[in-house]
PDB file of C-alpha atoms in Angstrom:
ATOM      1  CA  UNK K   1      46.719 105.636 -59.109  1.00 39.00           C
ATOM      2  CA  UNK K   2      43.229 106.239 -60.322  1.00 41.00           C
ATOM      3  CA  UNK K   3      44.350 108.803 -62.879  1.00 39.00           C
ATOM      4  CA  UNK K   4      46.387 106.215 -64.751  1.00 37.00           C
ATOM      5  CA  UNK K   5      43.219 104.238 -65.467  1.00 42.00           C
ATOM      6  CA  UNK K   6      41.154 107.136 -66.784  1.00 42.00           C
ATOM      7  CA  UNK K   7      40.785 107.932 -70.442  1.00 44.00           C
ATOM      8  CA  UNK K   8      39.249 111.177 -71.651  1.00 43.00           C
ATOM      9  CA  UNK K   9      37.364 110.135 -74.749  1.00 43.00           C
ATOM     10  CA  UNK K  10      35.246 113.042 -75.957  1.00 48.00           C
ATOM     11  CA  UNK K  11      34.967 116.778 -75.555  1.00 51.00           C
ATOM     12  CA  UNK K  12      32.591 119.214 -77.170  1.00 54.00           C
ATOM     13  CA  UNK K  13      31.708 122.852 -76.703  1.00 53.00           C
ATOM     14  CA  UNK K  14      28.502 124.690 -77.435  1.00 51.00           C
ATOM     15  CA  UNK K  15      26.625 127.945 -76.914  1.00 49.00           C
ATOM     16  CA  UNK K  16      22.961 127.111 -76.227  1.00 49.00           C
ATOM     17  CA  UNK K  17      20.252 129.555 -77.374  1.00 47.00           C
ATOM     18  CA  UNK K  18      20.018 130.862 -73.804  1.00 52.00           C
ATOM     19  CA  UNK K  19      23.407 132.500 -74.273  1.00 61.00           C
ATOM     20  CA  UNK K  20      25.077 130.224 -71.740  1.00 72.00           C
ATOM     21  CA  UNK K  21      28.468 129.051 -72.972  1.00 81.00           C
ATOM     22  CA  UNK K  22      29.416 125.619 -71.717  1.00 83.00           C
ATOM     23  CA  UNK K  23      32.155 123.038 -72.030  1.00 86.00           C
ATOM     24  CA  UNK K  24      31.041 119.413 -72.039  1.00 85.00           C
ATOM     25  CA  UNK K  25      33.251 116.482 -71.121  1.00 87.00           C
ATOM     26  CA  UNK K  26      32.975 112.734 -70.792  1.00 85.00           C
ATOM     27  CA  UNK K  27      34.984 110.455 -68.556  1.00 86.00           C
ATOM     28  CA  UNK K  28      35.332 106.684 -68.501  1.00 81.00           C
ATOM     29  CA  UNK K  29      37.135 104.526 -65.968  1.00 78.00           C
ATOM     30  CA  UNK K  30      38.849 101.206 -66.133  1.00 74.00           C
ATOM     31  CA  UNK K  31      36.460  98.424 -64.934  1.00 68.00           C
ATOM     32  CA  UNK K  32      38.690  97.934 -61.886  1.00 68.00           C
ATOM     33  CA  UNK K  33      37.868 101.493 -60.792  1.00 71.00           C
ATOM     34  CA  UNK K  34      34.188 101.749 -61.689  1.00 81.00           C
ATOM     35  CA  UNK K  35      32.831 105.272 -61.357  1.00 87.00           C
ATOM     36  CA  UNK K  36      29.492 105.293 -59.550  1.00 88.00           C
ATOM     37  CA  UNK K  37      28.754 108.978 -60.134  1.00 87.00           C
ATOM     38  CA  UNK K  38      30.414 112.334 -60.505  1.00 89.00           C
ATOM     39  CA  UNK K  39      30.035 115.395 -58.308  1.00 89.00           C
ATOM     40  CA  UNK K  40      31.460 118.905 -58.424  1.00 90.00           C
ATOM     41  CA  UNK K  41      33.552 119.947 -61.417  1.00 92.00           C
ATOM     42  CA  UNK K  42      35.715 123.035 -61.483  1.00 93.00           C
ATOM     43  CA  UNK K  43      37.717 125.030 -63.988  1.00 94.00           C
ATOM     44  CA  UNK K  44      41.213 125.833 -62.732  1.00 94.00           C
ATOM     45  CA  UNK K  45      42.374 127.771 -65.771  1.00 93.00           C
ATOM     46  CA  UNK K  46      41.018 128.542 -69.206  1.00 92.00           C
ATOM     47  CA  UNK K  47      42.672 130.399 -72.074  1.00 91.00           C
ATOM     48  CA  UNK K  48      41.463 131.208 -75.565  1.00 87.00           C
ATOM     49  CA  UNK K  49      43.727 130.631 -78.541  1.00 86.00           C
ATOM     50  CA  UNK K  50      44.902 134.263 -78.256  1.00 86.00           C
ATOM     51  CA  UNK K  51      45.685 133.947 -74.549  1.00 87.00           C
ATOM     52  CA  UNK K  52      42.536 135.651 -73.264  1.00 88.00           C
ATOM     53  CA  UNK K  53      41.527 134.143 -69.923  1.00 91.00           C
ATOM     54  CA  UNK K  54      38.004 132.908 -69.196  1.00 91.00           C
ATOM     55  CA  UNK K  55      36.409 131.891 -65.904  1.00 91.00           C
ATOM     56  CA  UNK K  56      33.851 129.403 -64.673  1.00 91.00           C
ATOM     57  CA  UNK K  57      30.370 130.776 -63.972  1.00 89.00           C
ATOM     58  CA  UNK K  58      27.197 129.290 -62.525  1.00 86.00           C
ATOM     59  CA  UNK K  59      25.615 126.615 -64.731  1.00 82.00           C
ATOM     60  CA  UNK K  60      22.078 127.792 -65.459  1.00 76.00           C
ATOM     61  CA  UNK K  61      20.809 124.510 -66.902  1.00 73.00           C
ATOM     62  CA  UNK K  62      22.405 121.313 -68.070  1.00 72.00           C
ATOM     63  CA  UNK K  63      22.003 120.737 -71.801  1.00 67.00           C
ATOM     64  CA  UNK K  64      20.178 117.776 -73.345  1.00 59.00           C
ATOM     65  CA  UNK K  65      23.366 116.870 -75.168  1.00 50.00           C
ATOM     66  CA  UNK K  66      25.262 116.400 -71.908  1.00 46.00           C
ATOM     67  CA  UNK K  67      22.452 114.245 -70.496  1.00 46.00           C
ATOM     68  CA  UNK K  68      21.656 112.041 -73.456  1.00 43.00           C
ATOM     69  CA  UNK K  69      24.668 111.935 -75.707  1.00 43.00           C
ATOM     70  CA  UNK K  70      25.907 108.548 -74.533  1.00 40.00           C
ATOM     71  CA  UNK K  71      24.115 105.291 -73.785  1.00 46.00           C
ATOM     72  CA  UNK K  72      27.225 103.636 -72.411  1.00 51.00           C
ATOM     73  CA  UNK K  73      26.574 103.307 -68.665  1.00 59.00           C
ATOM     74  CA  UNK K  74      30.330 103.244 -67.947  1.00 68.00           C
ATOM     75  CA  UNK K  75      30.688 106.723 -69.432  1.00 78.00           C
ATOM     76  CA  UNK K  76      29.842 109.807 -67.377  1.00 84.00           C
ATOM     77  CA  UNK K  77      29.411 113.312 -68.704  1.00 85.00           C
ATOM     78  CA  UNK K  78      29.683 116.672 -66.980  1.00 88.00           C
ATOM     79  CA  UNK K  79      29.406 120.283 -68.032  1.00 88.00           C
ATOM     80  CA  UNK K  80      31.125 123.520 -67.014  1.00 89.00           C
ATOM     81  CA  UNK K  81      29.657 126.943 -67.804  1.00 88.00           C
ATOM     82  CA  UNK K  82      32.182 129.654 -68.669  1.00 89.00           C
ATOM     83  CA  UNK K  83      32.269 133.409 -69.223  1.00 85.00           C
ATOM     84  CA  UNK K  84      29.782 134.322 -72.012  1.00 79.00           C
ATOM     85  CA  UNK K  85      31.508 135.179 -75.264  1.00 73.00           C
ATOM     86  CA  UNK K  86      34.780 133.625 -74.140  1.00 72.00           C
ATOM     87  CA  UNK K  87      35.080 131.430 -77.226  1.00 71.00           C
ATOM     88  CA  UNK K  88      34.837 134.071 -79.952  1.00 73.00           C
ATOM     89  CA  UNK K  89      38.081 132.791 -81.499  1.00 72.00           C
ATOM     90  CA  UNK K  90      36.454 129.355 -82.033  1.00 76.00           C
ATOM     91  CA  UNK K  91      39.457 127.654 -80.516  1.00 83.00           C
ATOM     92  CA  UNK K  92      40.577 126.969 -76.951  1.00 87.00           C
ATOM     93  CA  UNK K  93      44.245 127.271 -76.133  1.00 90.00           C
ATOM     94  CA  UNK K  94      44.041 125.642 -72.689  1.00 91.00           C
ATOM     95  CA  UNK K  95      41.374 124.284 -70.401  1.00 91.00           C
ATOM     96  CA  UNK K  96      42.442 122.747 -67.107  1.00 94.00           C
ATOM     97  CA  UNK K  97      40.262 121.589 -64.244  1.00 94.00           C
ATOM     98  CA  UNK K  98      39.085 118.801 -61.986  1.00 94.00           C
ATOM     99  CA  UNK K  99      36.026 116.696 -61.288  1.00 93.00           C
ATOM    100  CA  UNK K 100      35.066 114.765 -58.156  1.00 94.00           C
ATOM    101  CA  UNK K 101      34.268 111.103 -58.855  1.00 92.00           C
ATOM    102  CA  UNK K 102      32.500 108.733 -56.481  1.00 92.00           C
ATOM    103  CA  UNK K 103      34.062 105.253 -56.305  1.00 91.00           C
ATOM    104  CA  UNK K 104      33.132 102.073 -54.429  1.00 91.00           C
ATOM    105  CA  UNK K 105      35.067 101.456 -51.230  1.00 92.00           C
ATOM    106  CA  UNK K 106      33.239  98.401 -49.914  1.00 94.00           C
ATOM    107  CA  UNK K 107      30.820  96.039 -51.664  1.00 94.00           C
ATOM    108  CA  UNK K 108      28.835  92.955 -50.752  1.00 96.00           C
ATOM    109  CA  UNK K 109      28.973  90.251 -53.430  1.00 96.00           C
ATOM    110  CA  UNK K 110      26.036  87.919 -53.992  1.00 97.00           C
ATOM    111  CA  UNK K 111      26.290  84.705 -56.015  1.00 96.00           C
ATOM    112  CA  UNK K 112      22.948  82.928 -56.100  1.00 96.00           C
ATOM    113  CA  UNK K 113      22.544  79.394 -57.408  1.00 94.00           C
ATOM    114  CA  UNK K 114      19.305  79.396 -59.421  1.00 93.00           C
ATOM    115  CA  UNK K 115      16.460  76.947 -58.778  1.00 90.00           C
ATOM    116  CA  UNK K 116      13.445  76.473 -61.006  1.00 89.00           C
ATOM    117  CA  UNK K 117      11.065  74.813 -58.558  1.00 87.00           C
ATOM    118  CA  UNK K 118       8.771  77.812 -58.153  1.00 86.00           C
ATOM    119  CA  UNK K 119      10.092  78.640 -54.679  1.00 92.00           C
ATOM    120  CA  UNK K 120      11.699  81.954 -53.805  1.00 94.00           C
ATOM    121  CA  UNK K 121      15.392  82.107 -52.935  1.00 96.00           C
ATOM    122  CA  UNK K 122      16.475  84.273 -50.014  1.00 96.00           C
ATOM    123  CA  UNK K 123      20.046  85.273 -49.110  1.00 96.00           C
ATOM    124  CA  UNK K 124      21.296  87.758 -46.507  1.00 96.00           C
ATOM    125  CA  UNK K 125      24.763  89.281 -46.096  1.00 95.00           C
ATOM    126  CA  UNK K 126      25.990  92.223 -44.001  1.00 94.00           C
ATOM    127  CA  UNK K 127      22.546  93.743 -43.606  1.00 94.00           C
ATOM    128  CA  UNK K 128      21.592  93.294 -47.275  1.00 96.00           C
ATOM    129  CA  UNK K 129      18.749  90.905 -48.108  1.00 97.00           C
ATOM    130  CA  UNK K 130      18.342  89.535 -51.642  1.00 97.00           C
ATOM    131  CA  UNK K 131      15.203  87.645 -52.618  1.00 97.00           C
ATOM    132  CA  UNK K 132      14.755  85.940 -55.980  1.00 96.00           C
ATOM    133  CA  UNK K 133      10.969  86.128 -56.051  1.00 95.00           C
ATOM    134  CA  UNK K 134      10.424  84.423 -59.395  1.00 94.00           C
ATOM    135  CA  UNK K 135      12.709  82.604 -61.803  1.00 95.00           C
ATOM    136  CA  UNK K 136      11.898  80.698 -64.984  1.00 94.00           C
ATOM    137  CA  UNK K 137      13.927  79.293 -67.862  1.00 93.00           C
ATOM    138  CA  UNK K 138      12.195  78.195 -71.048  1.00 90.00           C
ATOM    139  CA  UNK K 139      13.269  78.037 -74.691  1.00 87.00           C
ATOM    140  CA  UNK K 140      16.623  79.723 -73.954  1.00 89.00           C
ATOM    141  CA  UNK K 141      14.945  82.632 -72.165  1.00 93.00           C
ATOM    142  CA  UNK K 142      15.429  83.309 -68.468  1.00 95.00           C
ATOM    143  CA  UNK K 143      13.091  85.637 -66.568  1.00 96.00           C
ATOM    144  CA  UNK K 144      14.195  87.006 -63.194  1.00 96.00           C
ATOM    145  CA  UNK K 145      12.282  88.914 -60.524  1.00 97.00           C
ATOM    146  CA  UNK K 146      14.639  90.122 -57.805  1.00 97.00           C
ATOM    147  CA  UNK K 147      14.254  92.381 -54.779  1.00 97.00           C
ATOM    148  CA  UNK K 148      17.048  93.892 -52.687  1.00 97.00           C
ATOM    149  CA  UNK K 149      16.597  95.397 -49.242  1.00 97.00           C
ATOM    150  CA  UNK K 150      19.094  97.086 -46.932  1.00 96.00           C
ATOM    151  CA  UNK K 151      18.862  97.562 -43.179  1.00 92.00           C
ATOM    152  CA  UNK K 152      21.259 100.509 -43.393  1.00 89.00           C
ATOM    153  CA  UNK K 153      21.046 103.834 -45.197  1.00 86.00           C
ATOM    154  CA  UNK K 154      23.340 105.010 -47.963  1.00 86.00           C
ATOM    155  CA  UNK K 155      23.808 101.780 -49.919  1.00 93.00           C
ATOM    156  CA  UNK K 156      23.926 101.815 -53.708  1.00 92.00           C
ATOM    157  CA  UNK K 157      21.958  99.027 -55.348  1.00 94.00           C
ATOM    158  CA  UNK K 158      23.270  97.765 -58.710  1.00 92.00           C
ATOM    159  CA  UNK K 159      21.951  98.990 -62.024  1.00 89.00           C
ATOM    160  CA  UNK K 160      20.147  96.395 -64.132  1.00 91.00           C
ATOM    161  CA  UNK K 161      23.148  95.774 -66.382  1.00 88.00           C
ATOM    162  CA  UNK K 162      25.305  94.843 -63.343  1.00 90.00           C
ATOM    163  CA  UNK K 163      23.140  91.824 -62.489  1.00 95.00           C
ATOM    164  CA  UNK K 164      24.650  88.912 -64.404  1.00 95.00           C
ATOM    165  CA  UNK K 165      23.432  85.423 -65.177  1.00 95.00           C
ATOM    166  CA  UNK K 166      26.383  83.105 -65.853  1.00 95.00           C
ATOM    167  CA  UNK K 167      26.651  79.605 -67.254  1.00 93.00           C
ATOM    168  CA  UNK K 168      28.978  76.900 -65.904  1.00 90.00           C
ATOM    169  CA  UNK K 169      31.882  78.300 -67.969  1.00 91.00           C
ATOM    170  CA  UNK K 170      31.418  81.796 -66.525  1.00 91.00           C
ATOM    171  CA  UNK K 171      29.966  83.356 -69.672  1.00 92.00           C
ATOM    172  CA  UNK K 172      27.141  85.869 -69.287  1.00 93.00           C
ATOM    173  CA  UNK K 173      23.688  85.543 -70.715  1.00 95.00           C
ATOM    174  CA  UNK K 174      22.607  88.575 -72.716  1.00 93.00           C
ATOM    175  CA  UNK K 175      20.047  90.809 -71.034  1.00 91.00           C
ATOM    176  CA  UNK K 176      17.073  91.380 -73.328  1.00 87.00           C
ATOM    177  CA  UNK K 177      14.586  93.408 -71.303  1.00 91.00           C
ATOM    178  CA  UNK K 178      15.287  95.051 -67.976  1.00 92.00           C
ATOM    179  CA  UNK K 179      13.590  97.437 -65.598  1.00 93.00           C
ATOM    180  CA  UNK K 180      13.774  98.372 -61.933  1.00 94.00           C
ATOM    181  CA  UNK K 181      11.985 100.583 -59.441  1.00 93.00           C
ATOM    182  CA  UNK K 182      12.759 101.892 -55.986  1.00 91.00           C
ATOM    183  CA  UNK K 183      10.500 100.949 -53.100  1.00 87.00           C
ATOM    184  CA  UNK K 184      11.669 103.708 -50.794  1.00 83.00           C
ATOM    185  CA  UNK K 185      15.314 104.527 -49.967  1.00 81.00           C
ATOM    186  CA  UNK K 186      16.205 101.020 -48.762  1.00 92.00           C
ATOM    187  CA  UNK K 187      14.639  98.659 -51.325  1.00 95.00           C
ATOM    188  CA  UNK K 188      14.784  98.106 -55.065  1.00 96.00           C
ATOM    189  CA  UNK K 189      12.974  95.620 -57.295  1.00 97.00           C
ATOM    190  CA  UNK K 190      14.128  94.293 -60.671  1.00 97.00           C
ATOM    191  CA  UNK K 191      12.463  92.566 -63.622  1.00 97.00           C
ATOM    192  CA  UNK K 192      15.036  91.282 -66.129  1.00 96.00           C
ATOM    193  CA  UNK K 193      14.852  88.879 -69.079  1.00 96.00           C
ATOM    194  CA  UNK K 194      17.996  87.194 -70.391  1.00 96.00           C
ATOM    195  CA  UNK K 195      18.617  85.264 -73.603  1.00 94.00           C
ATOM    196  CA  UNK K 196      20.893  82.315 -74.281  1.00 92.00           C
ATOM    197  CA  UNK K 197      22.048  83.403 -77.739  1.00 87.00           C
ATOM    198  CA  UNK K 198      25.280  81.435 -78.223  1.00 84.00           C
ATOM    199  CA  UNK K 199      24.191  77.909 -77.319  1.00 86.00           C
ATOM    200  CA  UNK K 200      25.572  78.382 -73.816  1.00 88.00           C
ATOM    201  CA  UNK K 201      25.229  75.971 -70.944  1.00 90.00           C
ATOM    202  CA  UNK K 202      22.366  76.118 -68.486  1.00 91.00           C
ATOM    203  CA  UNK K 203      22.340  79.059 -66.016  1.00 93.00           C
ATOM    204  CA  UNK K 204      24.461  78.259 -62.978  1.00 94.00           C
ATOM    205  CA  UNK K 205      24.845  81.557 -61.114  1.00 95.00           C
ATOM    206  CA  UNK K 206      23.186  84.947 -60.620  1.00 97.00           C
ATOM    207  CA  UNK K 207      25.906  87.404 -59.639  1.00 97.00           C
ATOM    208  CA  UNK K 208      25.747  91.022 -58.461  1.00 96.00           C
ATOM    209  CA  UNK K 209      27.150  93.293 -55.774  1.00 94.00           C
ATOM    210  CA  UNK K 210      25.742  96.056 -53.560  1.00 96.00           C
ATOM    211  CA  UNK K 211      27.984  99.014 -52.698  1.00 94.00           C
ATOM    212  CA  UNK K 212      27.808  99.766 -48.975  1.00 94.00           C
ATOM    213  CA  UNK K 213      30.589 102.383 -48.696  1.00 94.00           C
ATOM    214  CA  UNK K 214      31.978 104.928 -51.167  1.00 93.00           C
ATOM    215  CA  UNK K 215      34.733 107.515 -51.296  1.00 93.00           C
ATOM    216  CA  UNK K 216      35.412 110.595 -53.425  1.00 94.00           C
ATOM    217  CA  UNK K 217      38.552 111.244 -55.481  1.00 91.00           C
ATOM    218  CA  UNK K 218      39.475 114.279 -57.559  1.00 93.00           C
ATOM    219  CA  UNK K 219      40.421 113.622 -61.177  1.00 91.00           C
ATOM    220  CA  UNK K 220      42.388 116.305 -62.992  1.00 92.00           C
ATOM    221  CA  UNK K 221      42.178 117.004 -66.726  1.00 91.00           C
ATOM    222  CA  UNK K 222      43.914 119.289 -69.186  1.00 92.00           C
ATOM    223  CA  UNK K 223      43.278 119.946 -72.892  1.00 91.00           C
ATOM    224  CA  UNK K 224      45.223 122.136 -75.287  1.00 91.00           C
ATOM    225  CA  UNK K 225      44.436 123.548 -78.743  1.00 89.00           C
ATOM    226  CA  UNK K 226      40.841 122.318 -78.942  1.00 84.00           C
ATOM    227  CA  UNK K 227      38.778 123.343 -81.970  1.00 81.00           C
ATOM    228  CA  UNK K 228      35.197 124.307 -81.172  1.00 75.00           C
ATOM    229  CA  UNK K 229      32.405 122.426 -82.929  1.00 66.00           C
TER     230      UNK K 229
END
């Protein structure tokens, strides 16, 4: 069950200057059930510490705190706006709700054996084309230029941190600089620099996966007796 792998790690509550009262949550999944994104969230029931009920209302604008609070890419945040003035007691007795999470259903795994002869490396699987356009390895620094193209719509290309360079023992090189850009809806290009910081072996594999199908699951949450920051 997905729920057994989920850990609620942080909650905070704030009233922005606009007068909108919002509840902010974060959710993290076990690596075996990587969350790609989150969709609709809903409040099923909310009670103040004195038993006064509050409802969900339309979110006017998402706060900067909810967007930027975490740098951990495995952690996702979401926000629920509630009845203005609902938290006058400065404590929540109960908040119960759900959030829709998007999970990978089918992925295409690529494992590319690096070459340093100046030639590009091309690999195609299930309608996904990967091209290592440039690859160099000097003084324990590996530079990678990679492009991914899909012949079908709706695929999810990996984020930069999901593209791994591994040595012969399976240990990852540390990414040092990374960037990517979309070339339309069906292509993405990457520029990533990796460092060999622990006297690892030479790079033996470039590994990443492209998600071709997803599905949505509801995740339910419940908090009691939460003090308001």
